[in-house]
Amino acid sequence: GNSVTQMEGPVTLSEEAFLTINCTYTATGYPSLFWYVQYPGEGLQLLLKATKADDKGSNKGFEATYRKETTSFHLEKGSVQVSDSAVYFCALGGTSYGKLTFGQGTILTVHP
Amino acid sequence: EAQVTQNPRYLITVTGKKLTVTCSQNMNHEYMSWYRQDPGLGLRQIYYSMNVEVTDKGDVPEGYKVSRKEKRNFPLILESPSPNQTSLYFCASSLLAGGWTDTQYFGPGTRLTVL
């Protein structure tokens, strides 16, 4: 079956540090890949997505590239801010009607 | 404002007492879904609905029921809640069922505790 594995957390960084959160997946067919972010006390919101191999999704300074050869979709940001503190979820979609398969989530804390 | 709303946001109940969590969206979306979020497990789909009167099981449907009588509403029903249903619940919607690139929009969550 489909699955998503995210790097172990939590991740703690200082402001302006470089961020990488690893995400790898297992899927049949040609899934779409997503990163969702959950700020404290809120629901999930889409951060970025990529729908086919070699696509790069980007938003708010975050980027992720859909790598079919390594089955990965790592999230990166060059300079994090305190306001980026949240839980980040990698998700896979498109192999079963509407269903998203989520990774376990990575808690990011950014200190001033 | 386009949104998915859930009520209540917080609920503490006792084993066996039937409860309903409401979900409503104002975006005219066809697809709606319920997920539960548990530590270390991410989100898992409970039930989904591709359109009015069309519902189907997700990965963890045991102990839950849903209905879709109107396009905008998709309530989650726990007929006889048990402590293992203590969790954070999210409703989500998207424009078209089966759209591989569709963005899902999530509600704010309902934190349920079953004693």
Coordinates of N, CA and C in Angstrom, one line a residue:
Chain A
G1 N 0.8 -1.2 0.0 CA 0.0 0.0 0.0 C 0.9 1.3 0.0
N2 N 0.2 2.4 -0.1 CA 0.9 3.7 -0.1 C 1.4 4.0 1.3
S3 N 2.5 4.7 1.4 CA 3.0 5.2 2.7 C 3.9 6.4 2.5
V4 N 4.0 7.2 3.5 CA 4.9 8.3 3.5 C 5.7 8.3 4.8
T5 N 7.0 8.5 4.7 CA 7.8 8.6 5.9 C 8.5 9.9 6.0
Q6 N 8.4 10.5 7.1 CA 9.0 11.8 7.3 C 10.2 11.6 8.3
M7 N 11.1 12.6 8.3 CA 12.2 12.5 9.2 C 11.7 12.6 10.6
E8 N 12.5 12.0 11.5 CA 12.1 12.1 13.0 C 12.2 13.5 13.4
G9 N 11.3 13.9 14.3 CA 11.4 15.3 14.9 C 11.5 15.2 16.4
P10 N 11.3 16.2 17.1 CA 11.1 17.6 16.6 C 12.4 18.2 16.1
V11 N 12.3 19.3 15.3 CA 13.4 20.0 14.8 C 13.4 21.4 15.4
T12 N 14.6 21.7 16.0 CA 14.7 23.0 16.6 C 15.8 23.8 15.9
L13 N 15.5 25.0 15.4 CA 16.5 25.8 14.7 C 16.5 27.2 15.2
S14 N 17.6 27.9 15.0 CA 17.7 29.4 15.2 C 17.2 30.1 14.0
E15 N 16.7 31.3 14.2 CA 16.2 32.1 13.1 C 17.3 32.3 12.1
E16 N 16.9 32.3 10.8 CA 17.8 32.4 9.7 C 18.5 31.2 9.3
A17 N 18.3 30.1 10.0 CA 19.0 28.8 9.7 C 18.3 28.2 8.5
F18 N 19.1 27.3 7.9 CA 18.5 26.5 6.7 C 17.8 25.3 7.2
L19 N 16.6 25.1 6.6 CA 15.7 24.0 7.0 C 15.6 22.9 5.9
T20 N 15.8 21.7 6.3 CA 15.4 20.5 5.5 C 14.6 19.6 6.3
I21 N 13.4 19.2 5.8 CA 12.6 18.1 6.4 C 12.5 17.0 5.3
N22 N 13.0 15.9 5.6 CA 13.0 14.8 4.6 C 11.7 14.1 4.5
C23 N 11.3 13.7 3.3 CA 10.1 13.0 3.1 C 10.3 12.0 2.0
T24 N 10.0 10.7 2.2 CA 10.1 9.7 1.2 C 8.7 9.0 1.1
Y25 N 8.5 8.4 0.0 CA 7.1 7.8 -0.2 C 7.3 6.4 -0.9
T26 N 6.2 5.7 -0.7 CA 6.0 4.4 -1.5 C 4.6 4.5 -2.1
A27 N 4.5 4.3 -3.4 CA 3.2 4.4 -4.0 C 3.2 3.6 -5.3
T28 N 2.0 3.2 -5.7 CA 1.8 2.7 -7.0 C 1.3 3.8 -7.9
G29 N 1.6 3.7 -9.2 CA 1.1 4.7 -10.1 C 1.9 6.0 -10.0
Y30 N 1.2 7.1 -10.3 CA 1.8 8.4 -10.4 C 1.2 9.4 -9.4
P31 N 1.6 9.4 -8.2 CA 0.9 10.2 -7.2 C 1.3 11.7 -7.3
S32 N 0.4 12.5 -6.7 CA 0.8 13.9 -6.4 C 1.3 14.0 -5.0
L33 N 2.2 15.0 -4.8 CA 2.8 15.1 -3.5 C 2.5 16.5 -2.9
F34 N 2.3 16.6 -1.6 CA 1.9 17.8 -1.0 C 2.7 18.0 0.3
W35 N 2.9 19.2 0.7 CA 3.3 19.6 2.0 C 2.2 20.5 2.6
Y36 N 1.7 20.0 3.8 CA 0.7 20.8 4.5 C 1.4 21.3 5.8
V37 N 0.9 22.4 6.3 CA 1.4 23.0 7.5 C 0.3 23.2 8.5
Q38 N 0.6 23.0 9.8 CA -0.4 23.1 10.8 C 0.1 24.1 11.9
Y39 N -0.4 25.3 12.0 CA 0.1 26.2 13.0 C -0.7 25.9 14.3
P40 N -0.1 26.3 15.4 CA -0.7 25.9 16.7 C -2.2 26.3 16.8
G41 N -3.0 25.3 17.1 CA -4.4 25.5 17.3 C -5.3 25.7 16.0
E42 N -4.6 25.4 14.9 CA -5.4 25.6 13.6 C -5.4 24.3 12.9
G43 N -6.2 24.3 11.8 CA -6.3 23.1 10.9 C -5.1 23.2 9.9
L44 N -5.0 22.1 9.1 CA -4.0 22.1 8.1 C -4.2 23.0 6.9
Q45 N -3.2 23.5 6.4 CA -3.3 24.3 5.2 C -2.2 23.9 4.2
L46 N -2.6 24.0 2.9 CA -1.6 23.6 1.9 C -0.5 24.6 1.9
L47 N 0.8 24.0 1.9 CA 1.9 24.9 1.8 C 2.4 24.9 0.3
L48 N 2.6 23.7 -0.3 CA 3.0 23.6 -1.7 C 2.6 22.2 -2.2
K49 N 2.7 22.0 -3.5 CA 2.4 20.7 -4.1 C 3.1 20.5 -5.4
A50 N 3.3 19.3 -5.8 CA 3.9 19.0 -7.1 C 3.1 17.8 -7.6
T51 N 2.8 17.8 -8.9 CA 1.9 16.8 -9.5 C 2.6 15.8 -10.4
K52 N 3.8 16.0 -10.7 CA 4.5 15.1 -11.6 C 6.0 15.2 -11.3
A53 N 6.7 14.1 -11.7 CA 8.2 14.0 -11.5 C 8.9 15.2 -12.0
D54 N 9.9 15.7 -11.2 CA 10.7 16.8 -11.5 C 10.1 18.2 -11.3
D55 N 8.8 18.2 -11.0 CA 8.1 19.4 -10.6 C 8.6 20.0 -9.3
K56 N 8.7 21.3 -9.2 CA 9.1 21.9 -8.0 C 7.9 22.8 -7.5
G57 N 7.5 22.5 -6.3 CA 6.5 23.3 -5.6 C 7.2 24.4 -4.8
S58 N 6.6 25.6 -4.7 CA 7.2 26.6 -3.9 C 6.1 27.5 -3.4
N59 N 6.4 28.1 -2.2 CA 5.5 29.0 -1.5 C 6.1 29.5 -0.3
K60 N 6.0 30.8 0.0 CA 6.5 31.5 1.2 C 7.9 31.2 1.5
G61 N 8.7 31.0 0.5 CA 10.2 30.7 0.6 C 10.5 29.2 0.8
F62 N 9.5 28.4 0.9 CA 9.7 26.9 1.0 C 9.7 26.4 -0.4
E63 N 10.5 25.3 -0.6 CA 10.5 24.6 -1.8 C 10.6 23.1 -1.6
A64 N 10.1 22.3 -2.6 CA 10.2 20.9 -2.6 C 10.2 20.4 -4.0
T65 N 11.0 19.4 -4.4 CA 11.1 18.9 -5.7 C 10.7 17.4 -5.7
Y66 N 9.8 17.1 -6.6 CA 9.3 15.7 -6.7 C 10.4 14.9 -7.5
R67 N 11.0 14.0 -6.7 CA 12.1 13.2 -7.3 C 11.6 11.7 -7.3
K68 N 11.2 11.3 -8.6 CA 10.7 10.0 -8.7 C 11.8 8.9 -8.5
E69 N 13.0 9.2 -9.0 CA 14.1 8.2 -8.9 C 14.5 7.9 -7.5
T70 N 14.3 8.9 -6.5 CA 14.6 8.6 -5.1 C 13.4 8.5 -4.3
T71 N 12.2 8.6 -4.9 CA 10.9 8.6 -4.3 C 10.9 9.6 -3.1
S72 N 11.3 10.8 -3.3 CA 11.4 11.8 -2.2 C 10.8 13.1 -2.6
F73 N 10.5 13.9 -1.6 CA 9.9 15.2 -1.7 C 10.3 16.0 -0.5
H74 N 11.6 16.3 -0.4 CA 12.1 17.0 0.8 C 11.7 18.5 0.8
L75 N 11.4 19.0 2.0 CA 11.0 20.4 2.1 C 12.2 21.2 2.5
E76 N 12.5 22.3 1.9 CA 13.6 23.2 2.2 C 13.2 24.6 2.3
K77 N 13.9 25.3 3.2 CA 13.8 26.8 3.2 C 15.2 27.4 3.6
G78 N 15.5 28.4 2.9 CA 16.9 28.9 3.1 C 17.1 29.7 4.4
S79 N 16.1 30.3 4.9 CA 16.2 31.1 6.1 C 14.9 31.1 6.9
V80 N 14.8 30.4 7.9 CA 13.6 30.2 8.7 C 13.3 31.4 9.6
Q81 N 12.1 31.6 9.9 CA 11.7 32.7 10.8 C 10.9 32.1 12.0
V82 N 10.8 32.8 13.1 CA 10.0 32.3 14.2 C 8.6 31.9 13.8
S83 N 8.1 32.7 12.9 CA 6.7 32.5 12.5 C 6.5 31.2 11.7
D84 N 7.6 30.5 11.3 CA 7.5 29.2 10.6 C 7.3 28.1 11.6
S85 N 7.4 28.3 12.9 CA 7.2 27.3 13.9 C 5.8 26.7 13.7
A86 N 5.8 25.4 13.5 CA 4.5 24.7 13.2 C 4.8 23.2 13.0
V87 N 3.8 22.4 12.7 CA 3.9 21.0 12.4 C 3.8 20.9 10.9
Y88 N 4.7 20.2 10.2 CA 4.7 20.0 8.8 C 4.4 18.6 8.4
F89 N 3.5 18.4 7.5 CA 3.1 17.1 7.1 C 3.3 16.9 5.6
C90 N 4.0 15.8 5.2 CA 4.2 15.4 3.9 C 3.0 14.5 3.6
A91 N 2.4 14.6 2.4 CA 1.3 13.8 2.0 C 1.3 13.4 0.6
L92 N 0.7 12.3 0.3 CA 0.6 11.7 -1.0 C -0.8 11.6 -1.4
G93 N -1.1 11.9 -2.7 CA -2.5 11.8 -3.1 C -2.6 11.3 -4.5
G94 N -3.8 11.1 -4.9 CA -4.0 10.7 -6.3 C -4.0 9.3 -6.7
T95 N -3.9 8.4 -5.7 CA -3.9 7.0 -6.0 C -5.2 6.3 -5.5
S96 N -6.0 7.1 -4.8 CA -7.3 6.6 -4.3 C -8.2 7.8 -4.2
Y97 N -9.4 7.8 -4.7 CA -10.2 9.0 -4.9 C -10.1 9.9 -3.7
G98 N -9.5 11.0 -3.9 CA -9.5 12.1 -2.9 C -8.7 11.9 -1.7
K99 N -8.3 10.6 -1.4 CA -7.6 10.3 -0.2 C -6.2 10.8 -0.1
L100 N -5.8 11.4 1.0 CA -4.4 11.8 1.2 C -3.8 10.8 2.2
T101 N -2.6 10.3 1.9 CA -1.9 9.5 2.9 C -0.8 10.4 3.5
F102 N -0.8 10.6 4.8 CA 0.1 11.5 5.5 C 1.2 10.8 6.1
G103 N 2.3 11.5 6.2 CA 3.4 11.2 7.1 C 3.0 11.5 8.5
Q104 N 3.9 11.2 9.4 CA 3.6 11.4 10.8 C 3.7 12.8 11.3
G105 N 4.2 13.7 10.5 CA 4.4 15.1 10.9 C 5.7 15.4 11.6
T106 N 6.2 16.6 11.3 CA 7.5 17.0 11.9 C 7.2 18.3 12.6
I107 N 7.5 18.4 13.9 CA 7.4 19.6 14.7 C 8.6 20.5 14.5
L108 N 8.4 21.7 14.0 CA 9.5 22.6 13.8 C 9.4 23.8 14.8
T109 N 10.4 24.0 15.6 CA 10.4 25.2 16.5 C 11.6 26.1 16.1
V110 N 11.3 27.3 15.9 CA 12.4 28.3 15.5 C 12.5 29.3 16.6
H111 N 13.7 29.4 17.1 CA 14.0 30.4 18.2 C 14.7 31.6 17.7
P112 N 14.3 32.8 18.3 CA 14.9 34.1 17.9 C 16.4 34.1 18.0
Chain B
E1 N -16.1 34.5 3.3 CA -14.8 33.9 3.4 C -15.0 32.4 3.1
A2 N -14.2 31.8 2.2 CA -14.2 30.4 1.9 C -13.6 29.6 3.1
Q3 N -14.4 28.7 3.6 CA -13.9 28.0 4.8 C -14.7 26.7 5.0
V4 N -14.0 25.8 5.9 CA -14.6 24.6 6.4 C -14.8 24.9 7.9
T5 N -16.0 24.7 8.4 CA -16.3 24.9 9.8 C -16.6 23.6 10.5
Q6 N -16.2 23.5 11.7 CA -16.5 22.3 12.5 C -17.0 22.7 13.9
N7 N -18.0 21.9 14.4 CA -18.5 22.2 15.7 C -18.8 20.8 16.4
P8 N -18.5 20.7 17.7 CA -17.8 21.7 18.5 C -16.3 21.6 18.3
R9 N -15.6 22.6 18.8 CA -14.1 22.6 18.7 C -13.5 21.7 19.8
Y10 N -14.2 21.6 20.9 CA -13.7 20.8 22.0 C -14.9 20.0 22.6
L11 N -14.7 18.7 22.9 CA -15.8 18.0 23.5 C -15.2 16.9 24.4
I12 N -15.7 16.9 25.6 CA -15.4 15.8 26.6 C -16.7 15.0 26.8
T13 N -16.7 13.7 26.7 CA -17.9 12.9 26.8 C -17.5 11.6 27.6
V14 N -18.5 10.8 27.8 CA -18.3 9.5 28.5 C -18.6 8.4 27.5
T15 N -18.0 7.3 27.8 CA -18.2 6.1 27.0 C -19.6 5.8 26.8
G16 N -20.0 5.5 25.5 CA -21.3 5.1 25.1 C -22.3 6.2 24.9
K17 N -22.0 7.4 25.1 CA -23.0 8.5 24.9 C -22.8 9.0 23.4
K18 N -23.8 8.8 22.6 CA -23.8 9.2 21.2 C -23.5 10.6 21.0
L19 N -22.7 10.9 20.0 CA -22.4 12.3 19.7 C -22.2 12.5 18.2
T20 N -22.4 13.8 17.8 CA -22.2 14.2 16.4 C -21.3 15.4 16.3
V21 N -20.4 15.3 15.4 CA -19.5 16.5 15.1 C -19.9 17.0 13.8
T22 N -20.3 18.2 13.7 CA -20.8 18.8 12.4 C -19.6 19.3 11.6
C23 N -19.8 19.3 10.3 CA -18.8 19.9 9.4 C -19.6 20.5 8.2
S24 N -19.2 21.7 7.9 CA -19.9 22.5 6.8 C -18.9 23.2 6.0
Q25 N -19.1 23.2 4.7 CA -18.2 24.0 3.8 C -19.0 24.9 2.9
N26 N -18.5 26.1 2.6 CA -19.2 27.1 1.8 C -18.6 27.3 0.4
M27 N -17.9 26.3 -0.1 CA -17.1 26.4 -1.3 C -17.8 25.6 -2.5
N28 N -18.9 25.0 -2.2 CA -19.6 24.2 -3.2 C -18.7 23.0 -3.6
H29 N -17.9 22.5 -2.7 CA -17.1 21.4 -3.0 C -17.9 20.1 -3.1
E30 N -17.5 19.2 -4.0 CA -18.2 17.9 -4.1 C -17.6 16.9 -3.1
Y31 N -16.3 17.0 -2.9 CA -15.7 15.9 -2.0 C -15.5 16.4 -0.6
M32 N -15.9 15.6 0.3 CA -15.7 15.8 1.7 C -15.1 14.6 2.4
S33 N -14.4 14.8 3.5 CA -13.7 13.7 4.1 C -13.5 14.0 5.6
W34 N -13.4 12.9 6.4 CA -13.0 13.1 7.8 C -11.7 12.3 8.0
Y35 N -10.8 13.0 8.9 CA -9.6 12.4 9.3 C -9.5 12.5 10.8
R36 N -8.7 11.5 11.4 CA -8.3 11.7 12.8 C -6.8 11.8 12.8
Q37 N -6.4 12.6 13.8 CA -4.9 12.8 13.9 C -4.5 12.3 15.3
D38 N -3.5 11.4 15.3 CA -3.0 10.9 16.5 C -1.5 11.0 16.5
P39 N -0.9 11.2 17.7 CA 0.6 11.4 17.8 C 1.3 10.3 17.2
G40 N 2.3 10.7 16.3 CA 3.1 9.7 15.7 C 2.5 8.9 14.5
L41 N 1.3 9.2 14.2 CA 0.6 8.5 13.2 C 0.1 9.4 12.0
G42 N 0.3 10.7 12.2 CA -0.2 11.6 11.2 C -1.7 11.6 11.1
L43 N -2.3 11.9 10.0 CA -3.7 11.9 9.8 C -4.1 10.6 9.1
R44 N -5.2 10.0 9.5 CA -5.8 8.8 8.8 C -7.2 9.1 8.4
Q45 N -7.6 8.7 7.3 CA -8.9 8.9 6.8 C -9.9 8.0 7.4
I46 N -11.1 8.6 7.8 CA -12.1 7.8 8.4 C -13.2 7.4 7.4
Y47 N -13.8 8.4 6.8 CA -14.8 8.2 5.8 C -14.6 9.4 4.8
Y48 N -15.2 9.1 3.6 CA -15.2 10.2 2.6 C -16.5 10.2 1.8
S49 N -16.8 11.3 1.1 CA -18.0 11.4 0.3 C -17.7 12.1 -1.0
M50 N -18.0 11.4 -2.1 CA -17.7 12.0 -3.4 C -18.8 12.9 -3.8
N51 N -20.0 12.8 -3.3 CA -21.1 13.7 -3.6 C -22.3 13.4 -2.7
V52 N -23.3 14.1 -2.8 CA -24.5 13.9 -2.0 C -25.0 12.4 -2.1
E53 N -25.2 11.8 -1.0 CA -25.7 10.4 -0.8 C -24.7 9.4 -1.2
V54 N -23.4 9.8 -1.5 CA -22.4 8.9 -1.8 C -21.3 8.9 -0.8
T55 N -21.2 7.9 0.0 CA -20.1 7.9 1.1 C -19.4 6.5 1.0
D56 N -18.2 6.5 1.5 CA -17.4 5.2 1.5 C -16.4 5.3 2.7
K57 N -16.0 4.1 3.1 CA -15.0 3.9 4.2 C -13.6 4.3 3.8
G58 N -12.9 4.9 4.7 CA -11.5 5.2 4.6 C -10.7 4.1 5.2
D59 N -9.6 4.5 5.9 CA -8.7 3.5 6.4 C -9.1 3.0 7.8
V60 N -9.8 3.9 8.6 CA -10.2 3.6 10.0 C -11.6 3.9 10.3
P61 N -12.6 3.2 9.6 CA -14.0 3.6 9.8 C -14.7 3.0 11.0
E62 N -14.1 2.0 11.7 CA -14.8 1.3 12.7 C -15.2 2.2 13.9
G63 N -16.5 2.2 14.2 CA -17.0 3.0 15.3 C -17.5 4.3 14.9
Y64 N -17.5 4.6 13.6 CA -18.0 5.9 13.1 C -19.1 5.7 12.0
K65 N -19.9 6.7 11.9 CA -20.9 6.8 10.8 C -20.8 8.2 10.2
V66 N -21.3 8.3 9.0 CA -21.4 9.6 8.3 C -22.7 9.6 7.5
S67 N -23.0 10.8 7.1 CA -24.1 11.0 6.2 C -23.9 12.2 5.3
R68 N -24.4 12.2 4.1 CA -24.2 13.4 3.2 C -25.6 13.6 2.5
K69 N -26.4 14.3 3.2 CA -27.8 14.6 2.7 C -27.8 15.9 1.9
E70 N -26.8 16.8 2.3 CA -26.7 18.1 1.5 C -25.2 18.2 1.1
K71 N -25.0 19.0 0.1 CA -23.7 19.1 -0.5 C -22.7 19.7 0.6
R72 N -23.2 20.7 1.3 CA -22.3 21.5 2.2 C -22.0 20.8 3.5
N73 N -22.8 19.8 3.9 CA -22.7 19.3 5.3 C -22.3 17.8 5.3
F74 N -21.4 17.5 6.2 CA -20.9 16.1 6.3 C -20.6 15.7 7.8
P75 N -21.7 15.4 8.5 CA -21.5 15.2 10.0 C -20.8 13.8 10.2
L76 N -20.1 13.8 11.3 CA -19.5 12.5 11.8 C -20.2 12.1 13.0
I77 N -20.6 10.9 13.1 CA -21.4 10.4 14.2 C -20.7 9.2 14.9
L78 N -20.6 9.4 16.2 CA -20.1 8.3 17.0 C -21.3 7.7 17.8
E79 N -21.8 6.6 17.4 CA -23.0 6.0 18.1 C -22.7 5.6 19.5
S80 N -21.5 5.0 19.8 CA -21.2 4.6 21.1 C -19.7 4.8 21.3
P81 N -19.3 6.0 21.6 CA -17.9 6.4 21.7 C -17.2 5.5 22.8
S82 N -15.9 5.2 22.4 CA -15.0 4.5 23.4 C -13.7 5.3 23.6
P83 N -13.0 5.1 24.6 CA -11.8 5.9 24.9 C -10.8 5.8 23.7
N84 N -10.7 4.8 23.0 CA -9.8 4.7 21.9 C -10.2 5.7 20.7
Q85 N -11.3 6.3 20.8 CA -11.7 7.3 19.8 C -11.3 8.8 20.3
T86 N -10.6 8.8 21.4 CA -10.1 10.1 21.8 C -9.0 10.5 20.8
S87 N -9.2 11.7 20.2 CA -8.4 12.1 19.1 C -8.7 13.5 18.7
L88 N -7.9 14.0 17.7 CA -8.2 15.3 17.1 C -8.8 15.0 15.7
Y89 N -9.9 15.5 15.4 CA -10.6 15.2 14.2 C -10.7 16.4 13.3
F90 N -10.4 16.1 12.0 CA -10.5 17.2 11.0 C -11.4 16.8 9.8
C91 N -12.2 17.7 9.5 CA -13.0 17.6 8.3 C -12.3 18.3 7.1
A92 N -12.4 17.8 5.9 CA -11.7 18.4 4.8 C -12.6 18.4 3.6
S93 N -12.4 19.3 2.6 CA -13.2 19.3 1.4 C -12.3 19.7 0.2
S94 N -12.7 19.2 -1.0 CA -12.0 19.6 -2.2 C -13.1 19.7 -3.3
L95 N -12.7 20.4 -4.4 CA -13.6 20.8 -5.4 C -14.2 19.5 -6.1
L96 N -13.3 18.6 -6.6 CA -13.8 17.5 -7.4 C -13.2 16.2 -6.8
A97 N -14.0 15.2 -6.7 CA -13.6 13.9 -6.3 C -12.7 13.4 -7.4
G98 N -11.6 12.7 -7.0 CA -10.7 12.0 -7.9 C -9.7 13.0 -8.6
G99 N -9.8 14.3 -8.2 CA -8.8 15.2 -8.8 C -7.5 14.9 -8.2
W100 N -6.5 14.4 -8.9 CA -5.3 14.0 -8.4 C -4.5 15.2 -7.8
T101 N -4.7 16.4 -8.4 CA -4.0 17.5 -7.9 C -4.8 18.4 -7.0
D102 N -6.0 18.0 -6.6 CA -6.9 18.9 -5.9 C -6.3 19.2 -4.5
T103 N -6.4 20.4 -4.2 CA -6.1 20.9 -2.8 C -7.2 20.6 -1.9
Q104 N -6.9 20.0 -0.7 CA -8.0 19.8 0.3 C -7.9 20.9 1.3
Y105 N -9.1 21.4 1.7 CA -9.2 22.5 2.6 C -9.7 21.9 3.9
F106 N -9.0 22.2 5.0 CA -9.3 21.6 6.3 C -10.0 22.5 7.2
G107 N -10.9 21.9 8.0 CA -11.5 22.7 9.1 C -10.5 22.9 10.3
P108 N -10.9 23.6 11.3 CA -10.0 23.9 12.4 C -9.7 22.8 13.4
G109 N -10.5 21.7 13.3 CA -10.3 20.5 14.2 C -11.3 20.5 15.3
T110 N -11.6 19.3 15.8 CA -12.4 19.0 17.0 C -11.6 18.1 17.9
R111 N -11.3 18.6 19.0 CA -10.6 17.7 20.0 C -11.6 17.0 20.9
L112 N -11.6 15.7 20.7 CA -12.6 14.8 21.4 C -11.9 14.0 22.5
T113 N -12.4 14.0 23.7 CA -11.9 13.2 24.8 C -13.1 12.3 25.2
V114 N -12.9 11.0 25.2 CA -13.9 10.0 25.7 C -13.4 9.4 27.0
L115 N -14.1 9.6 28.1 CA -13.7 9.1 29.4 C -14.3 7.7 29.7

